mmCIF file of C-alpha atoms in Angstrom:
data_model
loop_
_atom_site.group_PDB
_atom_site.id
_atom_site.type_symbol
_atom_site.label_atom_id
_atom_site.label_comp_id
_atom_site.label_asym_id
_atom_site.label_seq_id
_atom_site.Cartn_x
_atom_site.Cartn_y
_atom_site.Cartn_z
ATOM 1 C CA MET A 1 -2.821 7.216 58.427
ATOM 2 C CA ALA A 2 -0.350 9.852 57.210
ATOM 3 C CA ILE A 3 2.464 7.307 57.169
ATOM 4 C CA LYS A 4 0.392 4.977 54.968
ATOM 5 C CA LEU A 5 -0.252 7.838 52.544
ATOM 6 C CA ILE A 6 3.420 8.713 52.372
ATOM 7 C CA LEU A 7 4.373 5.074 51.813
ATOM 8 C CA ARG A 8 1.716 4.513 49.163
ATOM 9 C CA ASN A 9 2.241 7.756 47.256
ATOM 10 C CA ALA A 10 5.976 8.325 47.533
ATOM 11 C CA ILE A 11 8.063 5.507 48.919
ATOM 12 C CA TYR A 12 6.493 2.475 47.205
ATOM 13 C CA PRO A 13 6.650 3.912 43.672
ATOM 14 C CA LEU A 14 10.309 4.854 44.174
ATOM 15 C CA LEU A 15 11.074 1.393 45.511
ATOM 16 C CA ILE A 16 9.416 -0.248 42.506
ATOM 17 C CA VAL A 17 11.371 1.933 40.072
ATOM 18 C CA ALA A 18 14.616 1.159 41.891
ATOM 19 C CA LEU A 19 13.939 -2.584 41.864
ATOM 20 C CA LEU A 20 13.103 -2.568 38.163
ATOM 21 C CA GLY A 21 16.278 -0.630 37.463
ATOM 22 C CA CYS A 22 18.337 -3.125 39.455
ATOM 23 C CA ALA A 23 16.687 -5.978 37.607
ATOM 24 C CA GLY A 24 18.000 -4.518 34.345
ATOM 25 C CA ILE A 25 14.617 -4.429 32.621
ATOM 26 C CA GLN A 26 15.384 -3.749 28.971
ATOM 27 C CA PRO A 27 13.633 -4.571 25.704
ATOM 28 C CA HIS A 28 14.660 -8.075 24.647
ATOM 29 C CA GLY A 29 16.873 -8.284 27.753
ATOM 30 C CA VAL A 30 19.788 -6.366 26.204
ATOM 31 C CA TRP A 31 20.308 -2.614 25.991
ATOM 32 C CA ASP A 32 21.009 -1.716 22.385
ATOM 33 C CA GLY A 33 21.235 2.044 22.877
ATOM 34 C CA LYS A 34 17.670 2.653 21.684
ATOM 35 C CA THR A 35 14.429 3.444 23.418
ATOM 36 C CA HIS A 36 11.766 0.968 22.250
ATOM 37 C CA VAL A 37 8.231 2.359 22.010
ATOM 38 C CA VAL A 38 4.908 1.056 20.725
ATOM 39 C CA TYR A 39 2.310 3.652 19.748
ATOM 40 C CA HIS A 40 -1.337 2.535 19.833
ATOM 41 C CA LEU A 41 -3.690 4.201 17.330
ATOM 42 C CA SER A 42 -7.364 3.331 16.952
ATOM 43 C CA GLU A 43 -9.153 6.687 16.729
ATOM 44 C CA LEU A 44 -9.627 8.165 13.267
ATOM 45 C CA GLY A 45 -9.655 11.714 14.633
ATOM 46 C CA LYS A 46 -6.186 11.290 16.156
ATOM 47 C CA VAL A 47 -4.313 10.000 13.105
ATOM 48 C CA ASN A 48 -2.496 13.237 12.211
ATOM 49 C CA PHE A 49 -1.880 14.021 15.881
ATOM 50 C CA VAL A 50 -0.202 10.634 16.423
ATOM 51 C CA LEU A 51 1.844 10.868 13.213
ATOM 52 C CA ASN A 52 3.140 14.258 14.382
ATOM 53 C CA ASN A 53 3.802 12.882 17.887
ATOM 54 C CA ILE A 54 5.959 10.114 16.462
ATOM 55 C CA SER A 55 7.855 12.537 14.234
ATOM 56 C CA ASN A 56 8.491 14.824 17.214
ATOM 57 C CA HIS A 57 9.487 11.820 19.331
ATOM 58 C CA VAL A 58 12.147 10.738 16.839
ATOM 59 C CA LYS A 59 13.490 14.282 16.503
ATOM 60 C CA GLY A 60 13.476 14.748 20.294
ATOM 61 C CA ALA A 61 15.371 11.483 20.760
ATOM 62 C CA GLY A 62 18.124 12.767 18.489
ATOM 63 C CA GLY A 63 17.182 10.749 15.411
ATOM 64 C CA ALA A 64 16.007 7.323 14.339
ATOM 65 C CA GLU A 65 19.260 5.726 15.469
ATOM 66 C CA HIS A 66 18.218 6.379 19.092
ATOM 67 C CA VAL A 67 14.658 5.070 19.032
ATOM 68 C CA ASP A 68 12.800 2.016 17.744
ATOM 69 C CA ILE A 69 9.128 2.830 17.183
ATOM 70 C CA VAL A 70 6.270 0.528 16.240
ATOM 71 C CA LEU A 71 2.917 2.065 15.299
ATOM 72 C CA VAL A 72 0.066 -0.420 15.709
ATOM 73 C CA VAL A 73 -3.140 0.709 13.986
ATOM 74 C CA HIS A 74 -6.553 -0.872 14.384
ATOM 75 C CA GLY A 75 -10.216 0.048 14.417
ATOM 76 C CA PRO A 76 -11.515 3.128 12.589
ATOM 77 C CA ALA A 77 -8.029 4.706 12.350
ATOM 78 C CA LEU A 78 -6.924 2.102 9.811
ATOM 79 C CA ARG A 79 -9.215 3.660 7.171
ATOM 80 C CA ALA A 80 -6.999 6.767 7.137
ATOM 81 C CA PHE A 81 -4.156 4.669 5.705
ATOM 82 C CA GLU A 82 -6.044 3.355 2.662
ATOM 83 C CA LYS A 83 -4.343 4.267 -0.624
ATOM 84 C CA GLU A 84 -7.709 5.183 -2.108
ATOM 85 C CA GLY A 85 -8.704 8.538 -0.663
ATOM 86 C CA LEU A 86 -5.421 9.015 1.216
ATOM 87 C CA SER A 87 -5.092 12.606 2.418
ATOM 88 C CA LYS A 88 -1.941 14.542 1.549
ATOM 89 C CA ARG A 89 -1.332 15.161 5.237
ATOM 90 C CA VAL A 90 -1.449 11.458 6.149
ATOM 91 C CA ALA A 91 0.692 10.590 3.103
ATOM 92 C CA ALA A 92 3.328 13.109 4.219
ATOM 93 C CA GLY A 93 3.195 11.785 7.782
ATOM 94 C CA VAL A 94 3.661 8.189 6.644
ATOM 95 C CA THR A 95 6.589 9.211 4.428
ATOM 96 C CA ARG A 96 8.254 10.838 7.457
ATOM 97 C CA LEU A 97 7.695 7.705 9.526
ATOM 98 C CA ARG A 98 9.198 5.491 6.838
ATOM 99 C CA ASP A 99 12.204 7.842 6.682
ATOM 100 C CA PHE A 100 12.553 7.256 10.453
ATOM 101 C CA ASP A 101 12.331 3.453 10.012
ATOM 102 C CA THR A 102 9.110 3.330 12.025
ATOM 103 C CA HIS A 103 7.440 -0.081 11.868
ATOM 104 C CA LEU A 104 3.838 0.217 10.657
ATOM 105 C CA VAL A 105 1.561 -2.603 11.815
ATOM 106 C CA ALA A 106 -2.076 -3.128 10.836
ATOM 107 C CA CYS A 107 -4.417 -5.256 12.927
ATOM 108 C CA GLY A 108 -5.340 -8.424 11.043
ATOM 109 C CA ASN A 109 -8.774 -8.498 12.686
ATOM 110 C CA THR A 110 -9.519 -4.942 11.573
ATOM 111 C CA LEU A 111 -8.370 -5.711 8.030
ATOM 112 C CA ARG A 112 -10.790 -8.645 7.882
ATOM 113 C CA MET A 113 -13.673 -6.712 9.486
ATOM 114 C CA GLN A 114 -13.212 -3.802 7.066
ATOM 115 C CA SER A 115 -12.664 -6.105 4.058
ATOM 116 C CA LEU A 116 -9.203 -4.639 3.455
ATOM 117 C CA THR A 117 -5.888 -6.195 2.474
ATOM 118 C CA VAL A 118 -2.341 -4.929 2.942
ATOM 119 C CA PRO A 119 -2.130 -3.822 -0.728
ATOM 120 C CA ASP A 120 -5.115 -1.521 0.004
ATOM 121 C CA LEU A 121 -2.969 0.374 2.525
ATOM 122 C CA VAL A 122 -0.082 2.774 1.986
ATOM 123 C CA ASP A 123 3.203 0.968 1.444
ATOM 124 C CA GLY A 124 5.132 -0.242 4.443
ATOM 125 C CA PHE A 125 2.453 -1.912 6.569
ATOM 126 C CA GLN A 126 2.925 -5.347 8.067
ATOM 127 C CA VAL A 127 -0.001 -7.361 9.436
ATOM 128 C CA ALA A 128 -0.464 -8.464 13.023
ATOM 129 C CA GLU A 129 -2.421 -11.617 12.188
ATOM 130 C CA GLU A 130 -2.886 -12.280 15.896
ATOM 131 C CA GLY A 131 -4.547 -8.874 16.287
ATOM 132 C CA GLY A 132 -3.341 -5.372 17.035
ATOM 133 C CA VAL A 133 -3.874 -5.400 20.783
ATOM 134 C CA THR A 134 -2.267 -8.831 21.032
ATOM 135 C CA ARG A 135 0.800 -7.464 19.202
ATOM 136 C CA ILE A 136 0.862 -4.459 21.533
ATOM 137 C CA ALA A 137 0.784 -6.740 24.581
ATOM 138 C CA ALA A 138 3.593 -8.871 23.143
ATOM 139 C CA LEU A 139 5.718 -5.786 22.516
ATOM 140 C CA GLN A 140 5.078 -4.546 26.044
ATOM 141 C CA SER A 141 6.104 -7.948 27.386
ATOM 142 C CA ALA A 142 9.316 -7.584 25.384
ATOM 143 C CA GLY A 143 10.025 -4.263 27.106
ATOM 144 C CA TYR A 144 8.529 -1.721 24.701
ATOM 145 C CA LEU A 145 7.109 1.400 26.312
ATOM 146 C CA TYR A 146 3.414 1.916 25.569
ATOM 147 C CA LEU A 147 2.076 5.251 24.338
ATOM 148 C CA ARG A 148 -1.484 6.043 23.344
ATOM 149 C CA PRO A 149 -1.689 9.765 22.624
#
């Protein structure tokens, strides 16, 4: 019993990490010197928290040249990025993200459900016509690390 616990909790995870490392798992199959991360944001109450997380992430990585970040927004959180009624705090956060070359992606399904268009949002958003979660899954399949603060 104790041996099974040790194998399950310690040895197997290390073996998996080692095998993935040997397989050379990298975004797009080639290491370009950047960490590739997709942030998932759907909760309105976490918008400023996530914007600050991304800013801190870029600074902690040593600058935008060391990290490629995609922020995928869907659900209620997308309302925070509307030009009309945009808070100063969100506007400042988005400006920082654009300065860091962060890719801003809006869920096409959410846009349709909320009767919004890209011009209704702050500048810089692209649309994931296939849907936000579908885009997230595609990015993960391409090697992007997934974060949902």
